Coordinates of C-alpha atoms in Angstrom, one line a residue:
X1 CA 98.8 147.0 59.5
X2 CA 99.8 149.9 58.4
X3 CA 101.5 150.0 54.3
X4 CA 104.1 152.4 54.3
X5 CA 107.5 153.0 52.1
X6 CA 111.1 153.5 53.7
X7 CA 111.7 157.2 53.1
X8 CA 115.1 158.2 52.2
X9 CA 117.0 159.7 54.9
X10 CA 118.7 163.3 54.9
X11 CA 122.3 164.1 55.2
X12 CA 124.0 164.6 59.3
X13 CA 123.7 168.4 58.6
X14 CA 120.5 168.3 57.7
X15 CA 119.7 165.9 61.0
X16 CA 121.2 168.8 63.3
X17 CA 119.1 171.2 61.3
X18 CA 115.9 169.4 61.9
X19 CA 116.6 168.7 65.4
X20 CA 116.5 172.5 66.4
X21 CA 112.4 172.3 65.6
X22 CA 111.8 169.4 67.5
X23 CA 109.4 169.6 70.0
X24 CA 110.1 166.4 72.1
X25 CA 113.8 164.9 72.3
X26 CA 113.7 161.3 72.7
X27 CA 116.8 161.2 74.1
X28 CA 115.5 162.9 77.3
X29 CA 113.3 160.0 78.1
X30 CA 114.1 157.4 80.6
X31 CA 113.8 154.0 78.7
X32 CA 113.8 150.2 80.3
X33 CA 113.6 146.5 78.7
X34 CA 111.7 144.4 79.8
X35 CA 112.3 140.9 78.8
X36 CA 109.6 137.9 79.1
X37 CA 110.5 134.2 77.1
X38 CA 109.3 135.0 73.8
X39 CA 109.1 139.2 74.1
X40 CA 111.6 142.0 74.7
X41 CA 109.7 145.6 75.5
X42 CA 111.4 148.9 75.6
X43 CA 109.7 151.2 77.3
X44 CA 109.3 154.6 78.9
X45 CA 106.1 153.9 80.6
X46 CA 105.9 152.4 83.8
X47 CA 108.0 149.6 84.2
X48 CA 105.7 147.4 86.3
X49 CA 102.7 148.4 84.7
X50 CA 104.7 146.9 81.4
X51 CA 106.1 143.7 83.4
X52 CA 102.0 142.9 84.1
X53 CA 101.4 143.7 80.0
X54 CA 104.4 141.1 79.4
X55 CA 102.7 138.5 81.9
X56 CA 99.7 139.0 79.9
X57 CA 100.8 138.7 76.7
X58 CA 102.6 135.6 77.1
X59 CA 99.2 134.2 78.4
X60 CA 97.6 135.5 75.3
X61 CA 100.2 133.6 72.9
X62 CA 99.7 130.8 74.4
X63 CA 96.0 130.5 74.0
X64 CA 96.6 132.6 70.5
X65 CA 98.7 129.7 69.3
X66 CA 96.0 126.6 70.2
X67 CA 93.3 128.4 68.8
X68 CA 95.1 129.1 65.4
X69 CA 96.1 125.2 65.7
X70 CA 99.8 126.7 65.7
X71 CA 100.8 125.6 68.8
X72 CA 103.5 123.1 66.8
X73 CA 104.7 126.8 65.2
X74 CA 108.5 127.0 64.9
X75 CA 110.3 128.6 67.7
X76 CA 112.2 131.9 66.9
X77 CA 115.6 132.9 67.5
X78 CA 114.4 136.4 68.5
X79 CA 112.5 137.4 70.6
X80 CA 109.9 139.7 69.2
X81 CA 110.5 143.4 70.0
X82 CA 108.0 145.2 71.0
X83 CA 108.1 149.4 71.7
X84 CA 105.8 150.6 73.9
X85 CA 105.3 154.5 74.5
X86 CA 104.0 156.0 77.7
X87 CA 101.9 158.5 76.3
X88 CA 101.3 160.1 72.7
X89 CA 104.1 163.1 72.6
X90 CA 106.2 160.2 72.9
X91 CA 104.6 157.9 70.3
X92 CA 104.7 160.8 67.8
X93 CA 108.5 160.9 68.2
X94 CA 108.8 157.4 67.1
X95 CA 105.9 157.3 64.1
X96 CA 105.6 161.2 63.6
X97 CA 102.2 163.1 64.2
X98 CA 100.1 162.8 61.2
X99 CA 100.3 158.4 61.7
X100 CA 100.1 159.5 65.8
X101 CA 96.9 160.9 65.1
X102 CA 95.7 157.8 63.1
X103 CA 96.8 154.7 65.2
X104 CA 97.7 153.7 68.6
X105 CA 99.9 150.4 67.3
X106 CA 101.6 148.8 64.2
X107 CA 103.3 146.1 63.1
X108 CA 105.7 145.4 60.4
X109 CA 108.3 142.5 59.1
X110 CA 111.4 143.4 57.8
X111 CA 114.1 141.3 56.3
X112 CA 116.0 141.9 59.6
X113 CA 112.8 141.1 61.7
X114 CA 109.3 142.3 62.7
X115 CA 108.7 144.4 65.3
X116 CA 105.4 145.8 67.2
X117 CA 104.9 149.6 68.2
X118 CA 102.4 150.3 70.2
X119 CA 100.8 153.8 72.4
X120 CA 100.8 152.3 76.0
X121 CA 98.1 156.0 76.9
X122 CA 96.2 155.8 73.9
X123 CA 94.9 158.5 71.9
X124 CA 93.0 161.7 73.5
X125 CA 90.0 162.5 75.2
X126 CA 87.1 159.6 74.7
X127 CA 89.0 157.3 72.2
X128 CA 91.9 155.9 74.7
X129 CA 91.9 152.2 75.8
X130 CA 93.7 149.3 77.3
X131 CA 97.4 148.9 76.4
X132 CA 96.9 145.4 76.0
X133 CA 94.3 145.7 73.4
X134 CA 96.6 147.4 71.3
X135 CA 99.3 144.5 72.2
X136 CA 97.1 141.5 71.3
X137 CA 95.6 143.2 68.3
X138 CA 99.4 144.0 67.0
X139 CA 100.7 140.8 68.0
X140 CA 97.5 138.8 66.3
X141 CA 98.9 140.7 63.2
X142 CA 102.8 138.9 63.8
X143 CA 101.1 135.4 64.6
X144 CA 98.8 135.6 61.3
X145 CA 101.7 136.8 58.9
X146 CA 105.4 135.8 60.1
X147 CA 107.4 133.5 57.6
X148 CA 104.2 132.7 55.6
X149 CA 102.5 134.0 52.3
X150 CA 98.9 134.2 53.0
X151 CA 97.3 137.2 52.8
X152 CA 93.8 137.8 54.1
X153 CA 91.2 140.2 53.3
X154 CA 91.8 143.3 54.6
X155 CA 88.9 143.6 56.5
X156 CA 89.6 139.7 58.4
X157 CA 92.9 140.8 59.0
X158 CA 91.6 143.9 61.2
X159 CA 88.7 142.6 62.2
X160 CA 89.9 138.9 63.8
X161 CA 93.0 141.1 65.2
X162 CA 90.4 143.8 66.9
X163 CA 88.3 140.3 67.8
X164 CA 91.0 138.6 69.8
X165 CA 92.6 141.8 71.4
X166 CA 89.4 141.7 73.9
X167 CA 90.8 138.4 75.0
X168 CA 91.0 138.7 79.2
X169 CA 92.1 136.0 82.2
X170 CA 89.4 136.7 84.5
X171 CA 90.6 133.8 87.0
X172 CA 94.0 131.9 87.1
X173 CA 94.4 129.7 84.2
X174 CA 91.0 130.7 81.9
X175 CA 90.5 133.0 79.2
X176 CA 87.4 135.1 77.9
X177 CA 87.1 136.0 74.3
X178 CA 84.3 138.0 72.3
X179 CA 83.8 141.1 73.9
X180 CA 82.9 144.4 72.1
X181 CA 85.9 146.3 71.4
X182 CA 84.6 149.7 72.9
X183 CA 86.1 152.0 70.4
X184 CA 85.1 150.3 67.2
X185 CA 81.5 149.8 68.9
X186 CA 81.6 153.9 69.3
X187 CA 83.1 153.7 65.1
X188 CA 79.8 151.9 64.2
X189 CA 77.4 154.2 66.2
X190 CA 79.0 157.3 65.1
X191 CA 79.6 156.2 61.2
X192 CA 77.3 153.4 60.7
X193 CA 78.7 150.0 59.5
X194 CA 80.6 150.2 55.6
X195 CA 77.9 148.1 53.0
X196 CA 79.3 144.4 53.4
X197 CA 80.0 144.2 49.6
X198 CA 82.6 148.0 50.0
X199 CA 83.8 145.7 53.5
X200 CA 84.5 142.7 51.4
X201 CA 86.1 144.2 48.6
X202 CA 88.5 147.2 51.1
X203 CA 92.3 147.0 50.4
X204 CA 94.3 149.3 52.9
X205 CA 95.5 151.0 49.5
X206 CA 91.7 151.6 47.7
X207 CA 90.5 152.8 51.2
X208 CA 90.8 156.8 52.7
X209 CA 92.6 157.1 56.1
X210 CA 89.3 158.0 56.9
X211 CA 87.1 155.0 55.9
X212 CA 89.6 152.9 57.5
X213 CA 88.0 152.8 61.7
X214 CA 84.9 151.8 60.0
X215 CA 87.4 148.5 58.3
X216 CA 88.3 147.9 61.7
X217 CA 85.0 148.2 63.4
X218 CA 82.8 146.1 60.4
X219 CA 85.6 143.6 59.9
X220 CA 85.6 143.3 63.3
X221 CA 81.8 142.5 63.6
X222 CA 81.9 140.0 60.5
X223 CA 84.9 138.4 61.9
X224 CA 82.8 137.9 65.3
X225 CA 79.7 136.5 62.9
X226 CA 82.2 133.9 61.2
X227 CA 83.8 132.7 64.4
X228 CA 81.3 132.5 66.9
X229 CA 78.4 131.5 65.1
X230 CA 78.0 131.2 61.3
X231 CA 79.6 127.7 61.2
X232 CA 81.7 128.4 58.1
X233 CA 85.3 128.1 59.9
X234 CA 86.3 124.8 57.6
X235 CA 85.2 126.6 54.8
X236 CA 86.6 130.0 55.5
X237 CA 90.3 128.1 54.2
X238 CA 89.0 128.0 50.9
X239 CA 88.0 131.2 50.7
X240 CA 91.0 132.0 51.4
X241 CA 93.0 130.1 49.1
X242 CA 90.5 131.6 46.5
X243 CA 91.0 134.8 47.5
X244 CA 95.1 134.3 47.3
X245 CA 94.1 133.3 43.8
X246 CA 92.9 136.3 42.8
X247 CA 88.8 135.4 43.2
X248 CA 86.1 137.9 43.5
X249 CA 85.9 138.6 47.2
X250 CA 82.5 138.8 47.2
X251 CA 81.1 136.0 44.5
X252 CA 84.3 133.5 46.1
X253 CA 82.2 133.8 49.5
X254 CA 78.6 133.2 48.0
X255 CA 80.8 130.4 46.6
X256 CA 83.1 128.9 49.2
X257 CA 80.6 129.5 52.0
X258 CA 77.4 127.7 50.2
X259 CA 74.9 131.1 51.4
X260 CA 73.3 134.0 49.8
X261 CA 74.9 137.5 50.2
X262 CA 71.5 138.3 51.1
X263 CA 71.4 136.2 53.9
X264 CA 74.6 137.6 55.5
X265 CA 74.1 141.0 54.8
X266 CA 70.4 140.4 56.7
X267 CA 72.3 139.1 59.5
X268 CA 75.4 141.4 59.6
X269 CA 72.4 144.0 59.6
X270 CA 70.9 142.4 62.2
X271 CA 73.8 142.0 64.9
X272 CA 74.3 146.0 64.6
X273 CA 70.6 146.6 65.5
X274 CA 70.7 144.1 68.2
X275 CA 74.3 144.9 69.7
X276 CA 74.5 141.3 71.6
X277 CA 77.2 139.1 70.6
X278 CA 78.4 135.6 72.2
X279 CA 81.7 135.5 74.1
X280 CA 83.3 131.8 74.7
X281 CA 85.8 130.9 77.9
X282 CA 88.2 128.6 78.0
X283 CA 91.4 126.7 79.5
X284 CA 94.9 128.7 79.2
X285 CA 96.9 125.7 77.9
X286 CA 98.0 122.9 80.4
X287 CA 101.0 123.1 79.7
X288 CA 101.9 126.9 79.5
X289 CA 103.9 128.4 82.3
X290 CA 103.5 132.0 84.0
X291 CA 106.8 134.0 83.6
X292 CA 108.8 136.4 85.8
X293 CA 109.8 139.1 83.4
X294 CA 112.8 141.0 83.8
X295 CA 113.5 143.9 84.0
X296 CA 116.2 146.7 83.9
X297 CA 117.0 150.4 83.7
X298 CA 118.8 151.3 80.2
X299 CA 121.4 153.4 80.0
X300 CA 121.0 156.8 78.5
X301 CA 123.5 155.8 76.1
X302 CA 122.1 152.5 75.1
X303 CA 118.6 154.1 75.3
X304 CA 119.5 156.6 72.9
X305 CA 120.9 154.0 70.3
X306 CA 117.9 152.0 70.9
X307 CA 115.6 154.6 69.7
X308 CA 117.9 155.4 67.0
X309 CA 117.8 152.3 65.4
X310 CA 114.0 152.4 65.6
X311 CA 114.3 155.4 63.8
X312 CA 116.2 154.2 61.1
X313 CA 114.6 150.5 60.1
X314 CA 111.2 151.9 60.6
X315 CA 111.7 155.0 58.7
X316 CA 108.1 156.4 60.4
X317 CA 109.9 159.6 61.8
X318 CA 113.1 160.5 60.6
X319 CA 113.6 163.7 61.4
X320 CA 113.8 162.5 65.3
X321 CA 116.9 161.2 64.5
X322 CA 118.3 164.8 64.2
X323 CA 117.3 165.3 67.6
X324 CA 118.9 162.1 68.8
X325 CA 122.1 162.5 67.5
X326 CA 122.4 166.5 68.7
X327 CA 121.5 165.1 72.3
X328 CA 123.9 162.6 72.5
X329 CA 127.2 165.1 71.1
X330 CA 125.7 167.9 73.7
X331 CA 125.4 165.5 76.4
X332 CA 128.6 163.1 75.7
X333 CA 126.4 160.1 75.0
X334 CA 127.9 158.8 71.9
X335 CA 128.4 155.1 72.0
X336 CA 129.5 152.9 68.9
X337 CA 126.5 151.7 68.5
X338 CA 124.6 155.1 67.7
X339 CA 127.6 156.4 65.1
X340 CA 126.5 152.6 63.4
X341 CA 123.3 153.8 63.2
X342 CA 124.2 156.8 62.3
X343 CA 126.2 154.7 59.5
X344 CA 123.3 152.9 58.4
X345 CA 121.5 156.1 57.6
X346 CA 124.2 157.3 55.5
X347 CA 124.7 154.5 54.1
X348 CA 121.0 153.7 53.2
X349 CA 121.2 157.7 51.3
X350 CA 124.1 156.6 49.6
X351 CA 126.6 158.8 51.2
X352 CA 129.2 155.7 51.8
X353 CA 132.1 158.1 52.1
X354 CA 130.2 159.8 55.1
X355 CA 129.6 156.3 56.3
X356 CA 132.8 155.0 56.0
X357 CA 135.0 157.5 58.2
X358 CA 131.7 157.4 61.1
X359 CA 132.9 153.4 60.8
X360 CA 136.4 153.8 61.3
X361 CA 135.6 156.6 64.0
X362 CA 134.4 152.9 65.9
X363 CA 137.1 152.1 68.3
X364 CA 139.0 148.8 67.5
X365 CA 137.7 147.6 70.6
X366 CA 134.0 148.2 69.8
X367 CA 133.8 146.6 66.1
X368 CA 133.3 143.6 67.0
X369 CA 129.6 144.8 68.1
X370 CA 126.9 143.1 65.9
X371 CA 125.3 146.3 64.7
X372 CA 128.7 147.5 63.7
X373 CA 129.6 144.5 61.8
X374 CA 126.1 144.5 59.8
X375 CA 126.1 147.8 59.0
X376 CA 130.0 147.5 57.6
X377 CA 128.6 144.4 55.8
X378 CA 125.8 146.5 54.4
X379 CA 128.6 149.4 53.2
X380 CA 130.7 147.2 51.2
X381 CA 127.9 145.6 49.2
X382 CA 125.8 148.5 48.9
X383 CA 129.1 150.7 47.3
X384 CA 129.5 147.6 45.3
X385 CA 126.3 147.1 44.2
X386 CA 126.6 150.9 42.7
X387 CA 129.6 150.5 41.2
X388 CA 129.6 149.6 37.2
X389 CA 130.5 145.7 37.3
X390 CA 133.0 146.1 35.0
X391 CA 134.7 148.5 37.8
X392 CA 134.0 146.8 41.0
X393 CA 136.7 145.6 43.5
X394 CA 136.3 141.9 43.5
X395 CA 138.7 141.8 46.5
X396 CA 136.4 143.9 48.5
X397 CA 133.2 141.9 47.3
X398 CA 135.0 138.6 48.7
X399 CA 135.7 140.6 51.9
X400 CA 132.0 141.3 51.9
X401 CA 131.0 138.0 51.3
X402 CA 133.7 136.7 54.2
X403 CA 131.5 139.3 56.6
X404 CA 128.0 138.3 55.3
X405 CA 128.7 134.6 55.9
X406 CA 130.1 135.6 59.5
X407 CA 126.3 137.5 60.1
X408 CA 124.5 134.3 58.7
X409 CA 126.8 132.3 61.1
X410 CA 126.2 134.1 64.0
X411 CA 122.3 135.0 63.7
X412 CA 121.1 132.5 61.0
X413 CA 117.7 133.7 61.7
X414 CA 117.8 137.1 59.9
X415 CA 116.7 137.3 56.2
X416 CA 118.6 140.3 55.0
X417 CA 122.1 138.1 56.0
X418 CA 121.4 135.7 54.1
X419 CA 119.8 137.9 51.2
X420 CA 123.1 140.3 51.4
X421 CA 125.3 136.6 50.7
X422 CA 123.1 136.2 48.1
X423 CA 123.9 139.6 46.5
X424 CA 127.9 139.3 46.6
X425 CA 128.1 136.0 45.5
X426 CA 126.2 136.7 42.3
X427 CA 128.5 139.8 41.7
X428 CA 131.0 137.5 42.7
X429 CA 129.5 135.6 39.7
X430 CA 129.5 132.0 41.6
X431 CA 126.8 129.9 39.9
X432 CA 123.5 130.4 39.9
X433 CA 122.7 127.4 42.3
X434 CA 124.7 128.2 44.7
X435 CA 123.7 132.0 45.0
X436 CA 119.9 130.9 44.6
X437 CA 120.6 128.5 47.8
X438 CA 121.1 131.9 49.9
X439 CA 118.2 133.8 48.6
X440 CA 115.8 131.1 49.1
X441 CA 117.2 131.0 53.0
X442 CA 116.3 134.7 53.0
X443 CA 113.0 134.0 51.4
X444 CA 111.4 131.6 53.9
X445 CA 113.0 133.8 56.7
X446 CA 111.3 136.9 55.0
X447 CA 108.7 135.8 51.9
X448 CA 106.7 139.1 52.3
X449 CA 110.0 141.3 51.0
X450 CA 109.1 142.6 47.8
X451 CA 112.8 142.9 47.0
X452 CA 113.4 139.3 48.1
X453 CA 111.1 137.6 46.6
X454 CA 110.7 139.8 43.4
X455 CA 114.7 138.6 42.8
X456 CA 113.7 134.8 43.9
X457 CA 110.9 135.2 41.3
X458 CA 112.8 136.6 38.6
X459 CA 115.9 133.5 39.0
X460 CA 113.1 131.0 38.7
X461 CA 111.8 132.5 35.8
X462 CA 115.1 132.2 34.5
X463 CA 115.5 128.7 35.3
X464 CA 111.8 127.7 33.8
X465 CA 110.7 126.2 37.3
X466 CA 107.3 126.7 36.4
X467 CA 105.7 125.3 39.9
X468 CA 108.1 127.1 42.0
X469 CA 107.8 130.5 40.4
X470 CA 103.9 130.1 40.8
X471 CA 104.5 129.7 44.2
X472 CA 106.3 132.7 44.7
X473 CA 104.8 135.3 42.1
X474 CA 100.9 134.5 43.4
X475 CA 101.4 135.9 46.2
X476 CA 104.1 138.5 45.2
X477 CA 100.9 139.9 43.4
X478 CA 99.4 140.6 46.5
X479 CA 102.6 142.6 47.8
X480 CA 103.1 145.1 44.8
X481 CA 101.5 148.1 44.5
X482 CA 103.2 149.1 41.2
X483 CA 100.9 148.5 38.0
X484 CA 103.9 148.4 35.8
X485 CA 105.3 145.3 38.2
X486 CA 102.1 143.6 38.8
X487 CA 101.7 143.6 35.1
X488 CA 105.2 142.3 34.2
X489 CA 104.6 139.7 37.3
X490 CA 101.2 138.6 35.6
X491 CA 102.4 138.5 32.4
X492 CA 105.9 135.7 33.1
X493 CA 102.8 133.9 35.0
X494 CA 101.0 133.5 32.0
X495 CA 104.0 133.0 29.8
X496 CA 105.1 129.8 32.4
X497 CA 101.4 128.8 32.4
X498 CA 101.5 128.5 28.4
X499 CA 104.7 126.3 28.4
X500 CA 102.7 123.9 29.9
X501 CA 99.5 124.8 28.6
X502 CA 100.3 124.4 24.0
X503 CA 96.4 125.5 23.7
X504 CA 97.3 129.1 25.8
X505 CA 100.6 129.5 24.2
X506 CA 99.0 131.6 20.8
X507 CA 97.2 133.9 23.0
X508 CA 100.0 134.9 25.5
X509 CA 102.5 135.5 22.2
X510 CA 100.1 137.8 21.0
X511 CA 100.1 139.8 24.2
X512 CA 103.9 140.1 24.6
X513 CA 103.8 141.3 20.8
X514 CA 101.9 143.7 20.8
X515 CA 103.2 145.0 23.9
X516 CA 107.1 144.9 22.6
X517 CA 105.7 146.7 19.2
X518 CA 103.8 148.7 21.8
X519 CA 107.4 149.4 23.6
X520 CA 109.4 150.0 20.5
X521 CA 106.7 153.2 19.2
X522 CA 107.5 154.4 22.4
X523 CA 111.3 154.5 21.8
X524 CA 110.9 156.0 18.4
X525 CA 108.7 158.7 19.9

């Protein structure tokens, strides 16, 4: 997956102003949906070509989910949405070129849902491969991570997703697994595989863009070693759950597995030398039935909001909004729901004023559109929320909350709902169970939002609910890339520790001493 933060977005003037450079427009593209039972595609690559992908990849979740032992997993509200390019130019338009040139899919979660992206032509020249590699690699990614906390080893997470993207149905009703991914077998010929202890201990943050192929390509190979024949599955859930705990990756895996680093790096030596590795079949699930995806045209005007939206929740590529938003004023292919994107971006700069009258420019008729009335949700709070408390409108908080228990009524599936009733009911100053009730909906909707779950932490802290904030801030660890947060986070887990713990108590005091004595030299300087 690929770790990035949400840039902040320029002014409309500044959008027009870009869009005169842009190379590609979007806008020009002619985009369709296609819709399967658990997927919705948009596309501008052949439509039928993506109706066989969909076919596929509801085969593949359906296997994906009885191999995880899943197959009980909670049924989602949405659909997942994946965005599927026909070539690169286009796929640079969505992500931009520098991350074109470095990937041919992502995922990410949001608190207003995950999505998939993915280059249906793949990269240039040598290096360009099956479209539904990328989609089983990308969607391995949302089945492993969705509405849980776990995290896993950077180079698992790659490595199992590149392992079960080679998954194929060579007859009706079986599956084939274990095949050599062809590009990360070219990685590990060209670069030679990463040292298993640098594999073990990668992060996507300590590792250059690029080091990174050779992640995919050695995770992938260790991954293949663990599954298919080192025996260790059982045992590969407590390395896990040491590795959540902050263990040594490498000594928790001498540990948890009961073998020598010697011995696998001998053998993860070996299987490069060698180059043969097992594949398994199997039975597509009994009860699984094939789909008839759907499949329709959008309009230029829905296309053109679709993309827009993209645009603005991913943040990959902002600039192509410029380009967007000139297209559809030249062309007459405004719609409501593109000026409530185009709300959202103002809105997320912190130009409300500009975001307000592109609101009310929304035809009465048209407001009662979903993405109008979340972005007009989003306004209120976020102009309250920047407003001295002392000076904000309580009448237009309760008109917010009013709207933000309308969203949570009508889509109770979607964190930031929930997470925005959280916010105006605390500025509403209701107590702090009731507000807490909302923000722990939005944190099992969406525990892997920093902002989320750094504010669930912090009200538990508060309330001295020593298990529960344990549960939250161990993992929260594993989201934060700021030292100054990760710090503060490891130091309130030791301070709840020591409440329980008399014998610890002396040692964590003297920490939080000398780092306020620390503070206060700091003041005085």
């Amino acid at each position: 997956m690929f770790h990035r933060t949400l840039a902040l977005l320029v002014i409309f003037s500044s959008f027009v102003l870009s869009a005169c450079s842009a190379q590609h427009n979007l806008g020009e593209e002619t985009w369709y949906q296609v819709d399967s039972t658990n997927f919705r595609i948009v596309t501008n690559g052949d439509p039928e070509a993506v109706e066989t992908l969909a076919r596929d990849l509801e085969r593949y979740r359906a296997v994906a989910l009885k191999l995880l032992g899943t197959e009980g997993a909670r049924q989602e509200q949405h659909k997942l949405t994946i965005y599927a390019t026909a070539d690169r130019q286009t796929y640079a338009g969505l992500v931009g070129p520098e991350l074109a040139e470095m990937t041919n899919g992502l995922f990410d979660t949001t608190a207003q849902g995950s999505y998939a992206l993915v280059n249906l032509d793949g990269r240039t020249g040598e290096r360009q491969l099956q479209a539904r590699e990328f989609l089983f690699h990308e969607y391995t990614h949302f089945l492993s991570y969705n509405r849980n906390t776990t995290h896993y080893p950077y180079w698992y997470s790659e490595g199992f997703a590149e392992f079960m993207s080679t998954m194929t149905f060579p007859t009706p009703g079986r599956y084939k697994l274990g095949a050599v991914p062809e590009e990360r077998a070219m990685t590990l010929i060209y670069t030679s595989p990463m040292p298993l202890e640098e594999l073990l201990r990668a992060t996507v943050i300590n590792t250059p863009d690029e080091e990174k192929p050779r992640v995919y390509a050695s995770g992938w190979m260790l991954a293949h070693w663990l599954i298919m024949e080192s025996g260790k599955v059982d045992q590969f859930r407590d390395y896990v759950r040491a590795y959540n705990n902050g263990a040594d990756p490498v000594e928790s895996l001498t540990s948890t597995f009961g073998v020598k680093l010697e011995d696998v790096q001998e053998r993860y030596a070996q299987l490069f030398q060698e180059g043969e590795f097992e594949m398994v079949s199997g039975i597509v699930p009994k009860e699984f039935r094939e789909v008839s995806p759907g499949v329709q045209q959008l309009s230029p005007q829905r296309a053109i909001a679709e993309v827009g939206h993209f645009l603005v929740l991913s943040g990959y590529n902002l600039g192509g909004l410029g380009s967007l938003l000139q297209y559809a004023h030249a062309n007459g292919l405004m719609s409501a729901e593109l000026i409530s994107v185009q709300a959202d971006a103002e809105t997320r700069m912190g130009n409300y004023e500009a975001a307000e009258e592109l609101l009310a420019s929304v035809p009465l008729q048209d407001r009662s559109q979903f993405r109008y009335q979340n972005v007009d949700a989003w306004l209120g709070l976020t102009r309250q929320a920047n407003t001295p408390g002392a000076e904000r409108d309580r009448e237009e908080l309760k008109k917010v909350r009013d709207k933000f228990v309308y969203l949570v009524n009508n889509d109770e599936d979607t964190a930031s709902h929930w997470y925005g009733l959280a916010m105006s009911m605390q500025m509403l100053d209701y107590p702090q169970e009731k507000y807490m009730e909302m923000l722990e909906q939005a944190y099992l909707r969406a525990p892997r939002q920093v902002h989320i779950a750094q504010w669930l932490a912090q009200e538990l802290y508060n309330k001295r609910d020593a298990e529960y904030f344990a549960r939250v801030a161990q993992p929260l660890l594993m989201e934060l890339d700021d030292e100054e947060q990760h710090q503060q986070i490891k130091l309130m887990l030791a301070e709840m520790k020591a409440e329980q713990e008399p014998g610890v108590k002396a040692r964590v005091n003297k920490t939080l001493a000398s780092k306020e004595r620390s503070g206060n030299e700091n003041n005085e300087g």
